């Protein structure tokens, strides 16, 4: 784990779970694997707090445990899964995707499961139905069956999956003390479990309950907290927990990125064709495949929504256009069935990453430096003189730009000696760009950026803490006054308790915080793209 | 390298042209100080994305952040009492204690050593003690009053409790007549703003 990754993990844990979990989490990341006693001793926290933090982390799937180095008889060792902590940055994107695919019900289901780590199906359905009922007008309520149907749709399309069972939990009796824990080398993959996507047969009938709204908002919260954390009701599906399948969401994001790239580069119809191809191969393509299954042009034509018979030659033209495009999104693998076409997933990811790198260089150093960068990406190794000639930039400026890029580590220097002694006059110095290490470098920059954004936001909030508290108090007073039906004069009097300059300060604070949050979301998109590209290169090796 | 030394003193061992600068060109000055923390940017950054999707995700992010502070997964360390025990301690409750956990996880999915007492909701405990106290009082009155009156009173007590549960019962939590903030002994004031003592607090 790099410094920046550890720092970002710490900030994310602190934001969601507080300082205690942050301390425990960062120490565990830095140390790798630790037992409970060692962790408590080294962090100097009380043992109970460490236990509570580990419970929270295990609940959310960020910490795995298993028998340690001393085998099953020894103490249990814990390890943090950093990738899972980074997913917390992307929660809004997952929830928004669920909303766009399955509506408000899907959005609430995914939000509940993300916030709680893992849940049983019955408790999810009840909570979501209650929440939906609360937002509906008086007299209506949400039926459980609708929520169950959306839940099953999410499971069918693999967006939700069952939590993998622990080896010790296989015994039906509660708490068998002697069963050994699995070794903590490889966590059991959820997909290796055959019932991963099987819905339990439970009989859930009923409707969402509307909470009686009381005068004070706090009682509502207490009641809501009790209802939410009340797992003691025994449902038929006790022990079957569901978690969000992040990998499936990532495949969806990758497909979205490819489709939008095609629509930017070519046009809307070609992106429709690529969307159809990806949709058809959703179920059959394994997660780390380099290309989708081969699809014949006839199949694609049948699956396309606009199916007028004279559109067939147009489809062929579009497909040949896609194949000839230098971005190589689509490839042709055969001629049967009107032509067999595949979507080149890994190559598409590599091209998207390359476009990201070029855009970063362009925005930071100018378009001429970007020209040099693109030249080096295409031509691999060039001498200084050749760079100046090919890029058509005067020598002095080209030298300046190259050295600046070199100092930022975006460009590397390769020495090729002509003689065994590395005499500088008799050595070729070639400039080169390696895409993969540069992508890793940029990924680390992104982690650092997000860490800086979060810290700045915390700083801004802390600076204006007094003002924020005052405005919250006044809002609470206003809300209670309105609830009890006060006159307009009283309301304006309370509103005037915040002076105009304070109001302006609050406004600018909100604007800054919105900007920082929005930037975090945007940087996370870049992180996703670069990480997918790096993972795809590792998978193919 | 030894061979080229004898040639001439003004000749460098490398050809200057290959490096890209000629004689007499001024090189960029070497750095005397560390680079500034916020170096001036050459180009303005591109503006952020806007749109409905972006706004919705922003709102989601802020909502998630706010709601995660209220969930039981947000763990706060219990404050250690450094002072003399005070009378108001008896009425200050709801503080998190280190040795209980606020939610009930599925212990079969966790290692045994993490098992910790689950904090039961306090209300039922209070209710039980009140029921016990009222019951003992009523037994003492049994000698003076008839049985029917007792039953009526007991039923009334039992009926009142479900009603009391639904009301906002901050006062009844501790069986006092005072609102809980009456027992606030001022130790919390100023406890959070320990850093940055330059600013005066008005």
Short mmCIF file of C-alpha atoms in Angstrom, two decimals, chain A residues 47-455:
data_model
loop_
_atom_site.label_atom_id
_atom_site.label_comp_id
_atom_site.label_asym_id
_atom_site.label_seq_id
_atom_site.Cartn_x
_atom_site.Cartn_y
_atom_site.Cartn_z
CA UNK A 47 -9.81 -3.74 23.82
CA UNK A 48 -13.56 -3.21 23.64
CA UNK A 49 -13.22 -0.32 21.23
CA UNK A 50 -10.95 -2.39 19.01
CA UNK A 51 -13.48 -5.21 19.07
CA UNK A 52 -16.28 -2.85 18.11
CA UNK A 53 -14.25 -1.37 15.24
CA UNK A 54 -13.37 -4.79 13.90
CA UNK A 55 -17.04 -5.77 14.07
CA UNK A 56 -17.95 -2.74 11.98
CA UNK A 57 -15.22 -3.45 9.45
CA UNK A 58 -16.12 -7.12 9.14
CA UNK A 59 -19.79 -6.25 8.81
CA UNK A 60 -19.00 -4.04 5.83
CA UNK A 61 -16.72 -6.60 4.25
CA UNK A 62 -13.65 -4.42 4.53
CA UNK A 63 -11.84 -6.70 6.93
CA UNK A 64 -11.32 -10.41 6.51
CA UNK A 65 -10.24 -12.80 9.20
CA UNK A 66 -8.92 -16.28 9.31
CA UNK A 67 -6.61 -18.69 11.03
CA UNK A 68 -3.20 -17.17 11.22
CA UNK A 69 0.34 -18.29 10.90
CA UNK A 70 0.10 -20.63 13.84
CA UNK A 71 -2.62 -22.60 12.16
CA UNK A 72 -6.19 -23.21 13.31
CA UNK A 73 -5.18 -23.51 16.94
CA UNK A 74 -3.65 -20.07 17.08
CA UNK A 75 -5.27 -16.67 17.40
CA UNK A 76 -7.35 -15.25 14.58
CA UNK A 77 -5.65 -12.77 12.28
CA UNK A 78 -7.27 -9.82 10.59
CA UNK A 79 -6.51 -8.15 7.32
CA UNK A 80 -8.02 -5.11 5.64
CA UNK A 81 -9.14 -5.14 2.03
CA UNK A 82 -8.16 -1.70 0.79
CA UNK A 83 -10.02 -1.91 -2.49
CA UNK A 84 -13.23 -2.26 -0.55
CA UNK A 85 -12.48 0.90 1.39
CA UNK A 86 -11.98 2.81 -1.87
CA UNK A 87 -15.38 1.65 -3.03
CA UNK A 88 -16.87 3.91 -0.37
CA UNK A 89 -15.89 6.83 -2.58
CA UNK A 90 -18.08 5.45 -5.31
CA UNK A 91 -21.26 4.78 -3.33
CA UNK A 92 -23.21 7.68 -4.91
CA UNK A 93 -22.42 6.31 -8.35
CA UNK A 94 -23.65 2.82 -7.47
CA UNK A 95 -26.85 4.19 -6.00
CA UNK A 96 -27.47 6.43 -8.99
CA UNK A 97 -26.92 3.53 -11.39
CA UNK A 98 -29.43 1.42 -9.46
CA UNK A 99 -31.88 4.30 -9.64
CA UNK A 100 -31.49 4.71 -13.37
CA UNK A 101 -31.92 0.99 -13.98
CA UNK A 102 -34.57 0.02 -11.42
CA UNK A 103 -36.16 3.21 -10.21
CA UNK A 104 -36.57 4.51 -6.69
CA UNK A 105 -37.10 1.08 -5.18
CA UNK A 106 -33.85 -0.22 -6.60
CA UNK A 107 -32.08 2.91 -5.42
CA UNK A 108 -33.27 2.47 -1.84
CA UNK A 109 -32.46 -1.24 -1.78
CA UNK A 110 -28.89 -0.64 -2.89
CA UNK A 111 -28.51 2.31 -0.52
CA UNK A 112 -29.68 0.27 2.47
CA UNK A 113 -27.42 -2.64 1.69
CA UNK A 114 -24.43 -0.37 1.09
CA UNK A 115 -24.91 1.45 4.35
CA UNK A 116 -25.25 -1.71 6.38
CA UNK A 117 -22.69 -3.92 4.72
CA UNK A 118 -24.90 -6.93 4.31
CA UNK A 119 -28.53 -7.63 5.13
CA UNK A 120 -31.09 -10.37 4.88
CA UNK A 121 -33.70 -10.10 2.18
CA UNK A 122 -36.63 -9.79 4.57
CA UNK A 123 -35.13 -6.96 6.59
CA UNK A 124 -34.17 -5.11 3.42
CA UNK A 125 -37.67 -5.43 1.99
CA UNK A 126 -39.29 -4.23 5.21
CA UNK A 127 -37.02 -1.24 5.63
CA UNK A 128 -37.31 -0.14 2.02
CA UNK A 129 -41.09 -0.53 2.04
CA UNK A 130 -41.29 1.61 5.19
CA UNK A 131 -39.12 4.29 3.67
CA UNK A 132 -41.11 4.37 0.45
CA UNK A 133 -44.37 4.50 2.36
CA UNK A 134 -43.09 7.44 4.36
CA UNK A 135 -42.58 9.44 1.19
CA UNK A 136 -45.92 8.56 -0.31
CA UNK A 137 -49.03 10.68 0.26
CA UNK A 138 -51.28 9.83 3.17
CA UNK A 139 -53.30 6.70 2.83
CA UNK A 140 -51.06 4.93 0.35
CA UNK A 141 -48.47 2.41 1.27
CA UNK A 142 -45.93 0.32 -0.53
CA UNK A 143 -46.65 -3.34 -0.95
CA UNK A 144 -43.90 -5.79 -0.04
CA UNK A 145 -44.39 -7.73 -3.25
CA UNK A 146 -43.26 -4.82 -5.41
CA UNK A 147 -40.09 -4.45 -3.42
CA UNK A 148 -39.51 -8.20 -3.59
CA UNK A 149 -39.85 -8.15 -7.37
CA UNK A 150 -37.28 -5.36 -7.73
CA UNK A 151 -34.99 -7.21 -5.34
CA UNK A 152 -35.23 -10.37 -7.42
CA UNK A 153 -34.51 -8.39 -10.57
CA UNK A 154 -31.36 -7.03 -8.96
CA UNK A 155 -30.31 -10.56 -8.03
CA UNK A 156 -31.06 -11.95 -11.48
CA UNK A 157 -28.87 -9.38 -13.15
CA UNK A 158 -26.19 -10.18 -10.56
CA UNK A 159 -26.07 -6.71 -9.01
CA UNK A 160 -26.68 -8.29 -5.61
CA UNK A 161 -25.15 -11.52 -4.45
CA UNK A 162 -25.17 -13.72 -1.42
CA UNK A 163 -22.40 -13.31 1.08
CA UNK A 164 -20.05 -16.26 0.90
CA UNK A 165 -20.54 -18.66 3.79
CA UNK A 166 -17.75 -19.10 6.29
CA UNK A 167 -16.46 -22.61 6.70
CA UNK A 168 -17.38 -22.56 10.36
CA UNK A 169 -20.89 -21.33 9.64
CA UNK A 170 -21.61 -24.44 7.59
CA UNK A 171 -22.71 -26.33 10.69
CA UNK A 172 -26.39 -25.92 11.30
CA UNK A 173 -26.16 -25.81 15.08
CA UNK A 174 -25.28 -22.49 16.56
CA UNK A 175 -21.75 -21.88 17.68
CA UNK A 176 -19.77 -25.03 17.09
CA UNK A 177 -16.62 -24.14 18.94
CA UNK A 178 -14.29 -26.68 17.48
CA UNK A 179 -14.74 -26.16 13.76
CA UNK A 180 -11.60 -24.59 12.35
CA UNK A 181 -11.70 -21.28 10.57
CA UNK A 182 -10.59 -21.07 6.96
CA UNK A 183 -6.98 -20.11 6.41
CA UNK A 184 -6.61 -16.40 5.87
CA UNK A 185 -4.78 -16.64 2.57
CA UNK A 186 -7.61 -16.38 0.08
CA UNK A 187 -11.07 -15.17 1.03
CA UNK A 188 -13.72 -17.46 -0.40
CA UNK A 189 -14.96 -15.95 -3.62
CA UNK A 190 -18.68 -15.33 -3.46
CA UNK A 191 -19.09 -16.66 -6.97
CA UNK A 192 -17.65 -20.04 -6.07
CA UNK A 193 -20.72 -20.71 -4.01
CA UNK A 194 -23.27 -22.46 -6.23
CA UNK A 195 -26.26 -20.71 -4.68
CA UNK A 196 -24.74 -17.31 -5.12
CA UNK A 197 -27.68 -15.87 -6.96
CA UNK A 198 -30.49 -18.01 -5.69
CA UNK A 199 -33.32 -16.24 -3.96
CA UNK A 200 -34.57 -17.83 -0.75
CA UNK A 201 -38.19 -18.98 -0.63
CA UNK A 202 -39.68 -16.67 1.90
CA UNK A 203 -43.22 -15.62 2.31
CA UNK A 204 -43.21 -11.88 2.61
CA UNK A 205 -46.61 -10.30 2.54
CA UNK A 206 -47.59 -7.02 3.92
CA UNK A 207 -47.24 -3.36 3.35
CA UNK A 208 -44.92 -0.67 4.49
CA UNK A 209 -45.81 0.97 7.77
CA UNK A 210 -46.03 4.67 8.05
CA UNK A 211 -44.32 6.07 11.10
CA UNK A 212 -46.52 8.42 13.09
CA UNK A 213 -44.69 11.69 12.76
CA UNK A 214 -44.22 13.21 16.19
CA UNK A 215 -43.46 16.81 17.03
CA UNK A 216 -39.81 16.42 17.62
CA UNK A 217 -37.58 15.08 14.90
CA UNK A 218 -35.35 13.31 17.38
CA UNK A 219 -37.92 10.79 18.42
CA UNK A 220 -38.37 9.96 14.78
CA UNK A 221 -34.70 9.28 14.50
CA UNK A 222 -34.66 7.11 17.59
CA UNK A 223 -37.57 5.10 16.32
CA UNK A 224 -36.01 4.83 12.90
CA UNK A 225 -32.72 3.71 14.38
CA UNK A 226 -34.46 1.06 16.42
CA UNK A 227 -36.44 -0.18 13.46
CA UNK A 228 -33.38 -0.33 11.31
CA UNK A 229 -31.05 -2.08 13.65
CA UNK A 230 -33.63 -4.51 14.89
CA UNK A 231 -32.38 -7.75 13.43
CA UNK A 232 -33.85 -9.83 16.17
CA UNK A 233 -37.03 -10.61 14.24
CA UNK A 234 -36.58 -14.09 12.97
CA UNK A 235 -37.36 -14.36 9.29
CA UNK A 236 -37.41 -17.47 7.17
CA UNK A 237 -34.14 -16.50 5.58
CA UNK A 238 -32.02 -16.10 8.66
CA UNK A 239 -28.38 -16.50 7.88
CA UNK A 240 -28.70 -15.71 4.18
CA UNK A 241 -27.11 -12.31 3.75
CA UNK A 242 -26.94 -10.26 0.60
CA UNK A 243 -24.22 -7.86 -0.39
CA UNK A 244 -23.66 -5.57 -3.33
CA UNK A 245 -21.72 -7.17 -6.18
CA UNK A 246 -19.22 -4.42 -6.90
CA UNK A 247 -17.66 -6.25 -9.80
CA UNK A 248 -20.93 -6.30 -11.70
CA UNK A 249 -21.37 -2.58 -11.18
CA UNK A 250 -17.83 -2.03 -12.44
CA UNK A 251 -18.53 -4.04 -15.58
CA UNK A 252 -21.59 -1.85 -16.11
CA UNK A 253 -19.52 1.32 -15.70
CA UNK A 254 -16.93 -0.02 -18.11
CA UNK A 255 -19.59 -0.69 -20.71
CA UNK A 256 -21.00 2.79 -20.20
CA UNK A 257 -17.55 4.30 -20.70
CA UNK A 258 -17.02 2.37 -23.95
CA UNK A 259 -20.44 3.34 -25.30
CA UNK A 260 -20.00 7.02 -24.52
CA UNK A 261 -16.52 6.96 -26.08
CA UNK A 262 -17.93 5.48 -29.27
CA UNK A 263 -20.72 8.03 -29.39
CA UNK A 264 -18.21 10.86 -28.91
CA UNK A 265 -15.82 9.55 -31.51
CA UNK A 266 -18.28 8.34 -34.14
CA UNK A 267 -21.99 8.94 -33.78
CA UNK A 268 -25.13 7.92 -31.98
CA UNK A 269 -26.02 4.97 -34.21
CA UNK A 270 -22.65 3.31 -33.84
CA UNK A 271 -22.91 3.69 -30.09
CA UNK A 272 -26.33 2.01 -30.26
CA UNK A 273 -24.79 -0.89 -32.14
CA UNK A 274 -22.01 -1.24 -29.57
CA UNK A 275 -24.56 -0.99 -26.75
CA UNK A 276 -26.57 -3.81 -28.32
CA UNK A 277 -23.48 -5.97 -28.71
CA UNK A 278 -22.47 -5.42 -25.09
CA UNK A 279 -25.96 -6.11 -23.84
CA UNK A 280 -26.17 -9.37 -25.75
CA UNK A 281 -22.90 -10.60 -24.34
CA UNK A 282 -23.57 -9.49 -20.76
CA UNK A 283 -24.28 -12.89 -19.38
CA UNK A 284 -21.85 -14.94 -21.42
CA UNK A 285 -18.66 -12.94 -21.08
CA UNK A 286 -16.55 -13.71 -18.00
CA UNK A 287 -15.47 -10.79 -15.89
CA UNK A 288 -11.84 -10.47 -16.96
CA UNK A 289 -12.24 -11.46 -20.59
CA UNK A 290 -10.28 -9.57 -23.21
CA UNK A 291 -13.13 -9.60 -25.71
CA UNK A 292 -16.78 -10.43 -25.68
CA UNK A 293 -18.22 -13.52 -27.27
CA UNK A 294 -18.27 -13.39 -31.05
CA UNK A 295 -21.62 -12.20 -32.38
CA UNK A 296 -22.74 -12.53 -35.95
CA UNK A 297 -24.09 -9.57 -37.83
CA UNK A 298 -27.41 -11.36 -38.24
CA UNK A 299 -27.82 -11.68 -34.48
CA UNK A 300 -26.93 -8.04 -33.98
CA UNK A 301 -29.45 -7.00 -36.58
CA UNK A 302 -32.16 -9.03 -34.90
CA UNK A 303 -31.41 -7.54 -31.53
CA UNK A 304 -31.36 -3.97 -32.71
CA UNK A 305 -34.50 -2.09 -31.88
CA UNK A 306 -35.08 -0.44 -35.24
CA UNK A 307 -35.50 -3.39 -37.53
CA UNK A 308 -36.53 -2.12 -40.90
CA UNK A 309 -35.16 -4.52 -43.57
CA UNK A 310 -33.36 -1.81 -45.55
CA UNK A 311 -31.33 -0.96 -42.44
CA UNK A 312 -29.34 -4.18 -42.88
CA UNK A 313 -26.72 -2.84 -45.33
CA UNK A 314 -26.45 0.29 -43.17
CA UNK A 315 -25.63 -1.94 -40.22
CA UNK A 316 -22.91 -3.61 -42.28
CA UNK A 317 -21.46 -0.23 -43.16
CA UNK A 318 -21.45 0.87 -39.55
CA UNK A 319 -19.79 -2.36 -38.46
CA UNK A 320 -17.02 -1.99 -41.03
CA UNK A 321 -16.58 1.63 -39.91
CA UNK A 322 -16.21 0.50 -36.31
CA UNK A 323 -13.71 -2.17 -37.28
CA UNK A 324 -11.58 0.25 -39.28
CA UNK A 325 -11.54 2.90 -36.59
CA UNK A 326 -8.05 3.31 -35.09
CA UNK A 327 -9.49 3.05 -31.57
CA UNK A 328 -10.20 -0.62 -32.31
CA UNK A 329 -13.35 -0.91 -30.22
CA UNK A 330 -14.82 -3.60 -32.41
CA UNK A 331 -12.93 -6.34 -34.20
CA UNK A 332 -13.91 -8.81 -36.86
CA UNK A 333 -13.07 -12.43 -36.12
CA UNK A 334 -14.75 -14.32 -38.92
CA UNK A 335 -17.07 -14.23 -41.88
CA UNK A 336 -19.81 -16.70 -41.01
CA UNK A 337 -23.30 -15.42 -40.39
CA UNK A 338 -22.65 -12.16 -42.17
CA UNK A 339 -19.46 -11.50 -40.22
CA UNK A 340 -18.49 -12.34 -36.63
CA UNK A 341 -17.74 -9.31 -34.52
CA UNK A 342 -16.35 -8.88 -31.02
CA UNK A 343 -15.91 -5.88 -28.77
CA UNK A 344 -12.27 -5.59 -27.75
CA UNK A 345 -12.66 -4.84 -24.08
CA UNK A 346 -9.04 -4.68 -23.00
CA UNK A 347 -7.98 -2.68 -26.00
CA UNK A 348 -10.85 -0.28 -25.45
CA UNK A 349 -9.80 0.20 -21.83
CA UNK A 350 -6.19 0.79 -22.90
CA UNK A 351 -7.32 3.41 -25.41
CA UNK A 352 -9.51 5.11 -22.86
CA UNK A 353 -6.61 5.22 -20.41
CA UNK A 354 -4.36 6.62 -23.10
CA UNK A 355 -6.90 9.32 -23.88
CA UNK A 356 -7.01 10.19 -20.18
CA UNK A 357 -3.23 10.52 -19.99
CA UNK A 358 -3.12 12.71 -23.08
CA UNK A 359 -5.87 14.92 -21.74
CA UNK A 360 -4.06 15.34 -18.43
CA UNK A 361 -0.86 16.40 -20.18
CA UNK A 362 -2.79 18.78 -22.38
CA UNK A 363 -4.56 20.49 -19.51
CA UNK A 364 -1.47 20.82 -17.38
CA UNK A 365 1.23 21.66 -19.88
CA UNK A 366 -0.48 22.96 -22.99
CA UNK A 367 -1.38 21.54 -26.35
CA UNK A 368 2.15 21.55 -27.75
CA UNK A 369 3.46 19.43 -24.89
CA UNK A 370 0.48 17.19 -25.50
CA UNK A 371 1.54 16.90 -29.11
CA UNK A 372 5.01 15.78 -28.04
CA UNK A 373 3.45 13.31 -25.58
CA UNK A 374 1.18 11.80 -28.21
CA UNK A 375 4.09 11.59 -30.61
CA UNK A 376 6.17 9.67 -28.12
CA UNK A 377 3.25 7.35 -27.35
CA UNK A 378 2.91 6.54 -31.01
CA UNK A 379 6.53 6.35 -32.04
CA UNK A 380 7.86 4.79 -28.83
CA UNK A 381 11.51 5.94 -28.85
CA UNK A 382 12.74 9.18 -30.33
CA UNK A 383 15.86 11.25 -30.06
CA UNK A 384 15.65 14.89 -29.17
CA UNK A 385 16.31 16.02 -32.71
CA UNK A 386 13.62 13.71 -34.06
CA UNK A 387 11.13 15.00 -31.53
CA UNK A 388 11.69 18.53 -32.70
CA UNK A 389 11.29 17.54 -36.34
CA UNK A 390 8.20 15.38 -36.00
CA UNK A 391 6.40 17.71 -33.65
CA UNK A 392 7.27 20.77 -35.75
CA UNK A 393 8.18 22.79 -32.69
CA UNK A 394 11.26 25.03 -32.53
CA UNK A 395 14.23 23.42 -30.82
CA UNK A 396 14.44 25.60 -27.74
CA UNK A 397 10.79 25.24 -26.82
CA UNK A 398 10.75 21.55 -27.57
CA UNK A 399 13.73 21.07 -25.29
CA UNK A 400 12.02 23.07 -22.53
CA UNK A 401 8.82 21.08 -22.77
CA UNK A 402 10.59 17.77 -22.90
CA UNK A 403 12.60 18.56 -19.81
CA UNK A 404 9.52 19.69 -17.97
CA UNK A 405 7.72 16.47 -18.84
CA UNK A 406 10.83 14.56 -17.83
CA UNK A 407 10.97 16.26 -14.46
CA UNK A 408 7.33 15.32 -13.86
CA UNK A 409 8.17 11.71 -14.70
CA UNK A 410 5.70 11.54 -17.54
CA UNK A 411 8.47 10.90 -20.04
CA UNK A 412 11.45 8.63 -19.49
CA UNK A 413 14.94 8.66 -20.89
CA UNK A 414 16.45 5.52 -22.32
CA UNK A 415 20.19 5.30 -22.90
CA UNK A 416 21.54 3.13 -25.67
CA UNK A 417 25.33 3.01 -25.67
CA UNK A 418 27.30 2.57 -28.82
CA UNK A 419 30.45 1.60 -26.98
CA UNK A 420 30.93 -0.45 -23.82
CA UNK A 421 31.95 2.62 -21.84
CA UNK A 422 28.90 4.79 -21.54
CA UNK A 423 30.60 7.83 -23.05
CA UNK A 424 27.98 10.52 -23.37
CA UNK A 425 29.15 11.56 -26.80
CA UNK A 426 28.77 8.03 -28.04
CA UNK A 427 25.37 7.17 -26.49
CA UNK A 428 21.93 7.52 -27.88
CA UNK A 429 19.52 9.23 -25.51
CA UNK A 430 16.01 8.33 -26.46
CA UNK A 431 12.84 9.73 -24.98
CA UNK A 432 10.01 7.32 -24.42
CA UNK A 433 6.62 7.03 -22.75
CA UNK A 434 5.50 3.79 -21.14
CA UNK A 435 1.77 3.76 -20.83
CA UNK A 436 1.36 1.36 -17.90
CA UNK A 437 3.81 2.94 -15.42
CA UNK A 438 2.54 6.39 -16.37
CA UNK A 439 -1.01 5.23 -15.68
CA UNK A 440 0.04 3.96 -12.27
CA UNK A 441 1.74 7.28 -11.54
CA UNK A 442 -1.38 9.16 -12.49
CA UNK A 443 -3.49 6.86 -10.32
CA UNK A 444 -1.35 7.73 -7.32
CA UNK A 445 -1.75 11.41 -8.16
CA UNK A 446 -5.52 10.86 -8.22
CA UNK A 447 -5.47 9.26 -4.77
CA UNK A 448 -3.46 12.17 -3.47
CA UNK A 449 -5.90 14.60 -5.09
CA UNK A 450 -8.92 13.02 -3.46
CA UNK A 451 -7.12 13.03 -0.11
CA UNK A 452 -6.36 16.73 -0.53
CA UNK A 453 -9.96 17.49 -1.48
CA UNK A 454 -11.30 15.69 1.59
CA UNK A 455 -8.85 17.42 3.88
#
